[in-house]
Coordinates of C-alpha atoms in Angstrom, one line a residue:
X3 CA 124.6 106.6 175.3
X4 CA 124.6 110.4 175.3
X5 CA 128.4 110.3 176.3
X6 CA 129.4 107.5 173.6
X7 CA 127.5 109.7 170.5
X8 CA 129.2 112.5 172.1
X9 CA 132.7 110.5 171.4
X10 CA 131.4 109.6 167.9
X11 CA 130.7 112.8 166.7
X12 CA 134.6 113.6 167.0
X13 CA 135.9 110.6 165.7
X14 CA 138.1 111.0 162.6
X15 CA 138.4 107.0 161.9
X16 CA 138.4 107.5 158.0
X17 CA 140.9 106.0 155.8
X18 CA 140.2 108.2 153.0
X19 CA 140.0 106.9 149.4
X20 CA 139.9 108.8 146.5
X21 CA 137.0 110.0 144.9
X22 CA 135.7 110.6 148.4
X23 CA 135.6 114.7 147.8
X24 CA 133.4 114.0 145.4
X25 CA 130.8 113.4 148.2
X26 CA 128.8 116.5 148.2
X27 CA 127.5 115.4 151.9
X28 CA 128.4 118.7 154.3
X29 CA 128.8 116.6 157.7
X30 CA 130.6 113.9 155.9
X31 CA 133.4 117.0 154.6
X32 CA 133.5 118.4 158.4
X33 CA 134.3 115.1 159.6
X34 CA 137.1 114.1 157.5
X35 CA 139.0 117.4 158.6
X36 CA 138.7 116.3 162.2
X37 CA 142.3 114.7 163.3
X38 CA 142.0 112.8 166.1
X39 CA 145.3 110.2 167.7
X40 CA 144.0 106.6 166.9
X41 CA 142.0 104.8 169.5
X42 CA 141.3 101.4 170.9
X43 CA 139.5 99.0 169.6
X44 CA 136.8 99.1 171.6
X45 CA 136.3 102.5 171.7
X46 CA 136.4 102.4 167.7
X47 CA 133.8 99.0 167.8
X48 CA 131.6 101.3 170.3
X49 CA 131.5 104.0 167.6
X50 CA 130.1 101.2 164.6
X51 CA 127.2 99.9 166.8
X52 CA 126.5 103.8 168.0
X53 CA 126.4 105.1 164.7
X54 CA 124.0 101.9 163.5
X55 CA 121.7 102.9 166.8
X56 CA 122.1 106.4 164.7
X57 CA 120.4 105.0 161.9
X58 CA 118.0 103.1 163.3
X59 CA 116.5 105.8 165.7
X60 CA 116.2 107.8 162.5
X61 CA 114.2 105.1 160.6
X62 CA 111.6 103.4 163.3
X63 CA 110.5 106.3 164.5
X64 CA 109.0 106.8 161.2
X65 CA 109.2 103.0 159.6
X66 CA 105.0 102.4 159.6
X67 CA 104.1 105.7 157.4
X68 CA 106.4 103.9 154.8
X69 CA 105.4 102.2 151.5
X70 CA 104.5 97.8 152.5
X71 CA 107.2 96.4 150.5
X72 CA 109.5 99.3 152.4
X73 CA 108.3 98.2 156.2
X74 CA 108.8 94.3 155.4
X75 CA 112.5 95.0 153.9
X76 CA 113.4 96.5 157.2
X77 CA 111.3 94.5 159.6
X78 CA 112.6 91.2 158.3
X79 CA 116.1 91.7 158.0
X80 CA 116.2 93.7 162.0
X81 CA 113.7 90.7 162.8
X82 CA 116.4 88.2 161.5
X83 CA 119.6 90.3 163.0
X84 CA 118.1 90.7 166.8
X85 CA 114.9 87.6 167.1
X86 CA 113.4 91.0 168.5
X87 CA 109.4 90.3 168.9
X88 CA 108.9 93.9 167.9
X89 CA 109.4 93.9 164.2
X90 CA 107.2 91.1 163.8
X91 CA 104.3 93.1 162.4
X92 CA 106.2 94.2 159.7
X93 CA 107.2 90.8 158.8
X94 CA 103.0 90.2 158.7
X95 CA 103.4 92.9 156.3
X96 CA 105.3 91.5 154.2
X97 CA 103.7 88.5 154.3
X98 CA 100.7 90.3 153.3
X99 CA 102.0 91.6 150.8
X100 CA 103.2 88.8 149.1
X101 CA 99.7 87.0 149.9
X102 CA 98.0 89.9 148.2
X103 CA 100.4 89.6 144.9
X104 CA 100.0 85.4 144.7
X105 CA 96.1 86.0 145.3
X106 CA 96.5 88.4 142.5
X107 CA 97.8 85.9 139.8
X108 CA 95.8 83.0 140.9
X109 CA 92.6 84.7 140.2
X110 CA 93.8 86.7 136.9
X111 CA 97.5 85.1 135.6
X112 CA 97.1 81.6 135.5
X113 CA 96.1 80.1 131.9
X114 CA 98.5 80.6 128.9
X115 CA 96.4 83.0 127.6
X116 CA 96.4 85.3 130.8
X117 CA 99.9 85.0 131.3
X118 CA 100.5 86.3 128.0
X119 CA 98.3 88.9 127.9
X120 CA 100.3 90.1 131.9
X121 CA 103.4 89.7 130.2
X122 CA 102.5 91.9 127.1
X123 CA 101.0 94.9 129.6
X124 CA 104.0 94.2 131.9
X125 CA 106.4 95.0 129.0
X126 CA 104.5 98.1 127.8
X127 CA 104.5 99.4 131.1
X128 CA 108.4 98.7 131.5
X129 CA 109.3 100.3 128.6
X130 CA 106.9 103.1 129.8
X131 CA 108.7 104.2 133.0
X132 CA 112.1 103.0 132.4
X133 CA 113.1 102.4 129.0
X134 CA 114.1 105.9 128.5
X135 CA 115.5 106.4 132.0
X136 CA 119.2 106.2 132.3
X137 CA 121.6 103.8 130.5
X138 CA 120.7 101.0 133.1
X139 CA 116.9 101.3 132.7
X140 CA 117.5 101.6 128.8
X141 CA 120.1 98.6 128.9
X142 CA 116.9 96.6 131.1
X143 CA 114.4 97.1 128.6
X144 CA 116.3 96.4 125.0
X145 CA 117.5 92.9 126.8
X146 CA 114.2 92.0 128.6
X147 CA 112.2 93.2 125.8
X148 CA 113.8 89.5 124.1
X149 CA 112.5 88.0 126.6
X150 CA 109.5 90.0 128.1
X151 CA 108.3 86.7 130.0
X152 CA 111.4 87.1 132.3
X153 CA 109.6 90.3 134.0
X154 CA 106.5 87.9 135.2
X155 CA 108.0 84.7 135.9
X156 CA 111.0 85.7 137.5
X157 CA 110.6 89.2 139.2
X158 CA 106.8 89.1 139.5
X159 CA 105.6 85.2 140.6
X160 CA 109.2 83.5 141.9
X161 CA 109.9 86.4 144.6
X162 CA 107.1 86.2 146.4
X163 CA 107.4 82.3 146.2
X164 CA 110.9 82.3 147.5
X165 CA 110.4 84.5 150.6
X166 CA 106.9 82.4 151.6
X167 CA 109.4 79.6 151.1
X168 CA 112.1 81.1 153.8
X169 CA 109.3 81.8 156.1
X170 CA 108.3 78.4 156.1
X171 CA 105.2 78.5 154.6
X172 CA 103.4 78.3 150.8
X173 CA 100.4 79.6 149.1
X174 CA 97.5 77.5 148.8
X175 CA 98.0 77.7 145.1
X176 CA 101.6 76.3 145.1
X177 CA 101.2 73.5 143.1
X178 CA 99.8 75.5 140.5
X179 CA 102.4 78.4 140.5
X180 CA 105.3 75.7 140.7
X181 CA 103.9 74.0 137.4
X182 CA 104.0 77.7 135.3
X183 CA 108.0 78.1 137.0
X184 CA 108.7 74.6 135.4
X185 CA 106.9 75.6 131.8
X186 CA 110.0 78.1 131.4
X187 CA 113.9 77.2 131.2
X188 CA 115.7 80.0 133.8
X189 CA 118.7 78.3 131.9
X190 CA 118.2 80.7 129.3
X191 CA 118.2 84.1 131.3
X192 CA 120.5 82.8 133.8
X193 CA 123.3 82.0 131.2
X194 CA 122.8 84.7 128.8
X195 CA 125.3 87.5 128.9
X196 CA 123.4 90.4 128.0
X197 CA 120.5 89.3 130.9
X198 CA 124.0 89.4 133.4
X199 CA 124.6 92.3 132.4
X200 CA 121.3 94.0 133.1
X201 CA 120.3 91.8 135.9
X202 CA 123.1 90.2 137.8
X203 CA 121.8 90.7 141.1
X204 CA 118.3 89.9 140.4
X205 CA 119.6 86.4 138.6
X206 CA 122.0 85.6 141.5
X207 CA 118.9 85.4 143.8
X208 CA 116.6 83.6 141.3
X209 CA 119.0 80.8 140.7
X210 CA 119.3 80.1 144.3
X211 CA 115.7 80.5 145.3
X212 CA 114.9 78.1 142.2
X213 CA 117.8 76.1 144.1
X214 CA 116.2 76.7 147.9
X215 CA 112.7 75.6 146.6
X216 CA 113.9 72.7 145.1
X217 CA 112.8 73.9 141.6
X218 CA 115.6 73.9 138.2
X219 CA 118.9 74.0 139.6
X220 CA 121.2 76.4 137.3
X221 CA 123.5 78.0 140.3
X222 CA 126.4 77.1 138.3
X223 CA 125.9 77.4 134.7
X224 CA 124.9 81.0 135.8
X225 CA 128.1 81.5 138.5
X226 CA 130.0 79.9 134.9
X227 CA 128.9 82.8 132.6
X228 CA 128.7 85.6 135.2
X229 CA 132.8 85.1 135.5
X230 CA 132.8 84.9 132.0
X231 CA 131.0 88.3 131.4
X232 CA 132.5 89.8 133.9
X233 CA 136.4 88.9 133.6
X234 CA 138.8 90.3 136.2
X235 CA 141.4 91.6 133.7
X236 CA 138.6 93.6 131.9
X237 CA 137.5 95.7 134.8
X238 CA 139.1 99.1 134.1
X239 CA 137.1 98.8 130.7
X240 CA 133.8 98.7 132.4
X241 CA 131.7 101.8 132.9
X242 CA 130.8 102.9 136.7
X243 CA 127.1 101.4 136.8
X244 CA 128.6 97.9 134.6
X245 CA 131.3 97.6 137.3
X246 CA 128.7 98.1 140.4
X247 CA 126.4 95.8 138.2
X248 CA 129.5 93.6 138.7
X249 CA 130.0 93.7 142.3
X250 CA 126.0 93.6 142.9
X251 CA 126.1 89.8 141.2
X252 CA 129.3 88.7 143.5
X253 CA 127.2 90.1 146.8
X254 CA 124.3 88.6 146.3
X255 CA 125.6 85.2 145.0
X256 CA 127.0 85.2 148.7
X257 CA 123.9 86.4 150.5
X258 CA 121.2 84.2 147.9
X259 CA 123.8 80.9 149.0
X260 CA 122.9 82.1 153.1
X261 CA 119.4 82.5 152.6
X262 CA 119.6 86.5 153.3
X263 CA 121.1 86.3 156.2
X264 CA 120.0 82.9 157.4
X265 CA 122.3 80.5 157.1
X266 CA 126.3 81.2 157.2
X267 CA 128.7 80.4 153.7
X268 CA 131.8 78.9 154.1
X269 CA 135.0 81.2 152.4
X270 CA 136.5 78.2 150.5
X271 CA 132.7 77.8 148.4
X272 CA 133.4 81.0 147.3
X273 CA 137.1 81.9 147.7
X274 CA 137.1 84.0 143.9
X275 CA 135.1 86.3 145.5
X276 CA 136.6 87.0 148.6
X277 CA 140.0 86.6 147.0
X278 CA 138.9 89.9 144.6
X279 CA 137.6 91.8 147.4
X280 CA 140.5 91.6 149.0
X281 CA 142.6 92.6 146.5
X282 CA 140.0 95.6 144.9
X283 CA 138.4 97.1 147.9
X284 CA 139.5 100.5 147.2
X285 CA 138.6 100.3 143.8
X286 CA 135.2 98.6 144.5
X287 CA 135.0 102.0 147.2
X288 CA 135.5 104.4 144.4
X289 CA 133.9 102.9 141.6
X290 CA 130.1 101.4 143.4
X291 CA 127.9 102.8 145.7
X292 CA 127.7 103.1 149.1
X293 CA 125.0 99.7 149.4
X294 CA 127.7 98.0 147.3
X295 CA 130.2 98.8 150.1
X296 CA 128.0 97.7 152.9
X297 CA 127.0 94.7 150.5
X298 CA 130.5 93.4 150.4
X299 CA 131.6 94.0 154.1
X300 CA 128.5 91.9 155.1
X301 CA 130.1 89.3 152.9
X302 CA 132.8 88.9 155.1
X303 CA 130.3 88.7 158.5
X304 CA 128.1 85.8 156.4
X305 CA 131.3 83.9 156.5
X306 CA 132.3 84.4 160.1
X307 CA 135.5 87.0 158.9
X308 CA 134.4 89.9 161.6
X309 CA 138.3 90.6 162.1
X310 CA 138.9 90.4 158.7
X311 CA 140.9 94.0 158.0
X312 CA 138.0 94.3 154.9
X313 CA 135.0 94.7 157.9
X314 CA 137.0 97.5 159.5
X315 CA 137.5 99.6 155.9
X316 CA 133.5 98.9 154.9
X317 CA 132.4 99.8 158.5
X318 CA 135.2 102.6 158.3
X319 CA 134.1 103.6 154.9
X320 CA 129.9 103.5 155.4
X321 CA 130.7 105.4 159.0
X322 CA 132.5 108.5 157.2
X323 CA 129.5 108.7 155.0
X324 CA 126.4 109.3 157.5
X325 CA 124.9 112.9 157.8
X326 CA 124.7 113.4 161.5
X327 CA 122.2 116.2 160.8
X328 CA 119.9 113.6 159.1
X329 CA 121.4 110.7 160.9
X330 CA 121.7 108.4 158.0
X331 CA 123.3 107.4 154.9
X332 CA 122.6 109.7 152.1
X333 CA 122.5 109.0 148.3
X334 CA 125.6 109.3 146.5
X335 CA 124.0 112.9 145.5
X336 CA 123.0 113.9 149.0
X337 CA 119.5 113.0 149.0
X338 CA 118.4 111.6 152.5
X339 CA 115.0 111.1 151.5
X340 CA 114.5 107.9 154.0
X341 CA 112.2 105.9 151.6
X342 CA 114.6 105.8 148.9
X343 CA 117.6 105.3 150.7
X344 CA 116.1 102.4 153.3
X345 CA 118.0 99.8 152.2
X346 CA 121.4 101.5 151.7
X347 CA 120.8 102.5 155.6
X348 CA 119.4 98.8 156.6
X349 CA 122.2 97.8 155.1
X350 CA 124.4 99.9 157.2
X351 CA 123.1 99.5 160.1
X352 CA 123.8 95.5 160.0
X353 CA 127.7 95.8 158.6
X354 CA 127.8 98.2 161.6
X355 CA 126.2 96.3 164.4
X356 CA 126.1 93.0 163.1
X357 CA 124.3 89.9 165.3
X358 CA 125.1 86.9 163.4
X359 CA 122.7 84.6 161.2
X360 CA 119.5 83.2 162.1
X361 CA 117.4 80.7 160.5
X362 CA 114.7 83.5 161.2
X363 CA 111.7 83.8 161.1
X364 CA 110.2 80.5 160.4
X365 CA 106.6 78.8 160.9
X366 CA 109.0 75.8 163.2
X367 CA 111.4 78.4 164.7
X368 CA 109.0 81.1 166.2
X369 CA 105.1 80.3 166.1
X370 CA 104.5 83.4 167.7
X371 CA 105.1 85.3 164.7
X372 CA 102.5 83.3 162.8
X373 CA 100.0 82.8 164.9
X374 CA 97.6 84.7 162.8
X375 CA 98.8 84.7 158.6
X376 CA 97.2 86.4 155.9
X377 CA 95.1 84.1 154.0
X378 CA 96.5 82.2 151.7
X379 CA 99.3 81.1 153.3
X380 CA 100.0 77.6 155.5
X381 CA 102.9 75.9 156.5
X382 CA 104.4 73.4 154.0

């Protein structure tokens, strides 16, 4: 290995794109002025899956002193990549996690007049820590606050609902938590334009999980008025974080349709999207983050595209990016505080050294990893 990270380090395999100075990232600068003749692919491939062993050798080490919800976004999606037995504690996190939160709301949120009274403290406290925080968090609450029930039913109770539901598994109070989902019409937050427009990605996944759990099926009135909100012409008219808002919605309607990373998605279901990123990638490179990158490049591998030129400039692109110092993907201001910026590296790390899909884990597909579940939980 020492050798290969060796070769890495003095790769120059950047295409640049503009905007890219604007990267205040010291290793990423030094890199960029390394000219190097062009090498094989093999040796370039070699560099992608080193530079992904990069990031994950920075993050394990480290990955149980993180936040619950942090471990089990990792764990799952490196337990879904490699089937490896070793990040199946983290997926008993997360099922813990999401045991804890149902137990929570079958003891306290469950008649009308408790779900009301969660909504209105939900909202208070939303308005609290975000509503004066940036345009986006300001954008959140003025549109949810028409709607406050949206940060309960949706965000709070169908999440954890939806990933029991990929594991295989449902609470012991599913019967009562699927009768409150059917008291409210996601109809109404999945085709209102505002709503898109300050929760795109969130709504993507909620339509399909409501789809996946064979609950209200609006996948496409909301795919309808999400090309309608967001027409193609009008893009140079949208401001940086409504553009990545943009993009977010298009990559997640791709990975909600494969489950996260479960099942694959065939190109033709979704050939608008995959015609646009082939036509904006640069633009989508300057304008959205670095997790919108990764996001889109992934895209591509759901569908079974690997040589599709698109992979090489996101795996090109996220590659330029890491701090070698910190090994890992910083924040577009240079933070590499590893909390925060866990999924924009877990992300990286899979558009780097990507292992296919796997209908992973499940109660069926690998008892092992629920031999012993939080209770709560059994198989549906």
């Amino acid at each position: 290995m020492k050798p290969l990270f060796s070769l890495v380090l003095g790769l120059s395999l950047v295409i640049p794109l503009s905007g890219h100075a604007k990267e205040p990232t010291t290793a990423v600068s030094q890199q960029e002025q390394i000219k190097t003749q062009p090498l094989d692919k093999a040796a370039i491939e070699a560099s992608f899956i080193a530079d992904a062993e990069l990031i994950r050798n920075t993050y394990e080490p480290k990955l149980y002193s993180f936040p619950a919800y942090v471990i089990g976004h990792y764990g799952l999606r490196m337990y879904r990549q490699t089937l490896d037995p070793k990040y199946a504690m983290s997926v008993w996190m997360d099922m813990a996690r999401l045991t804890t939160r149902l137990d929570k709301f079958a003891a306290e949120v469950s008649s009308p007049e408790q779900i009301q009274k969660y909504i209105d403290k939900r909202i208070g406290g939303y308005e609290a820590v975000y509503g004066k925080r940036g345009k986006r968090g300001k954008l959140r609450y003025k549109v949810t606050k028409k709607m406050p029930e949206y940060l309960f039913v949706a965000l709070d109770l169908l999440s954890p609902l939806a990933r029991a539901n990929e594991y295989g598994l449902k609470h012991k109070n599913d019967a009562k938590f699927r009768e409150i989902l059917r008291s409210y019409d996601f109809k109404k937050y999945a085709t209102d334009k505002n709503m898109i427009r300050a929760w795109a990605a969130q709504l993507a996944n909620q339509v399909y999980w409501l789809r996946q759990m064979g609950e209200q099926d609006v996948v496409d009135d909301f795919i309808k008025k999400f090309r309608k909100t967001y027409p193609d012409n009008k893009d140079k008219k949208l401001s940086k974080k409504q553009y990545s808002n943009k993009i977010y919605g298009m990559t997640h309607i791709i990975f909600a349709a494969s489950e996260y990373y479960k099942k694959p998605v065939a190109e033709k279901d979704f050939q608008w999207i995959y015609d646009y990123y082939r036509k904006n990638f640069d633009y989508i490179a300057e304008h959205s983050t670095k997790d919108v990158v990764a996001e889109v490049g992934i895209n591509f591998l759901l569908a079974g595209l690997e040589d599709d030129p698109i992979v090489f400039k996101a795996r090109q692109t996220i590659q330029a990016y890491i701090n070698r110092e910190h090994g890992m993907v910083p924040s577009p201001r240079g933070n590499t505080d590893l909390i925060s910026g866990e999924h924009r590296n877990t992300l990286s790390i899979m558009l780097l050294d990507w292992r296919g899909v796997h209908d992973a884990p499940t109660y069926l597909n690998n008892p092992k990893v629920f031999k012993e579940m939080p209770y709560g939980l059994q198989p549906l």
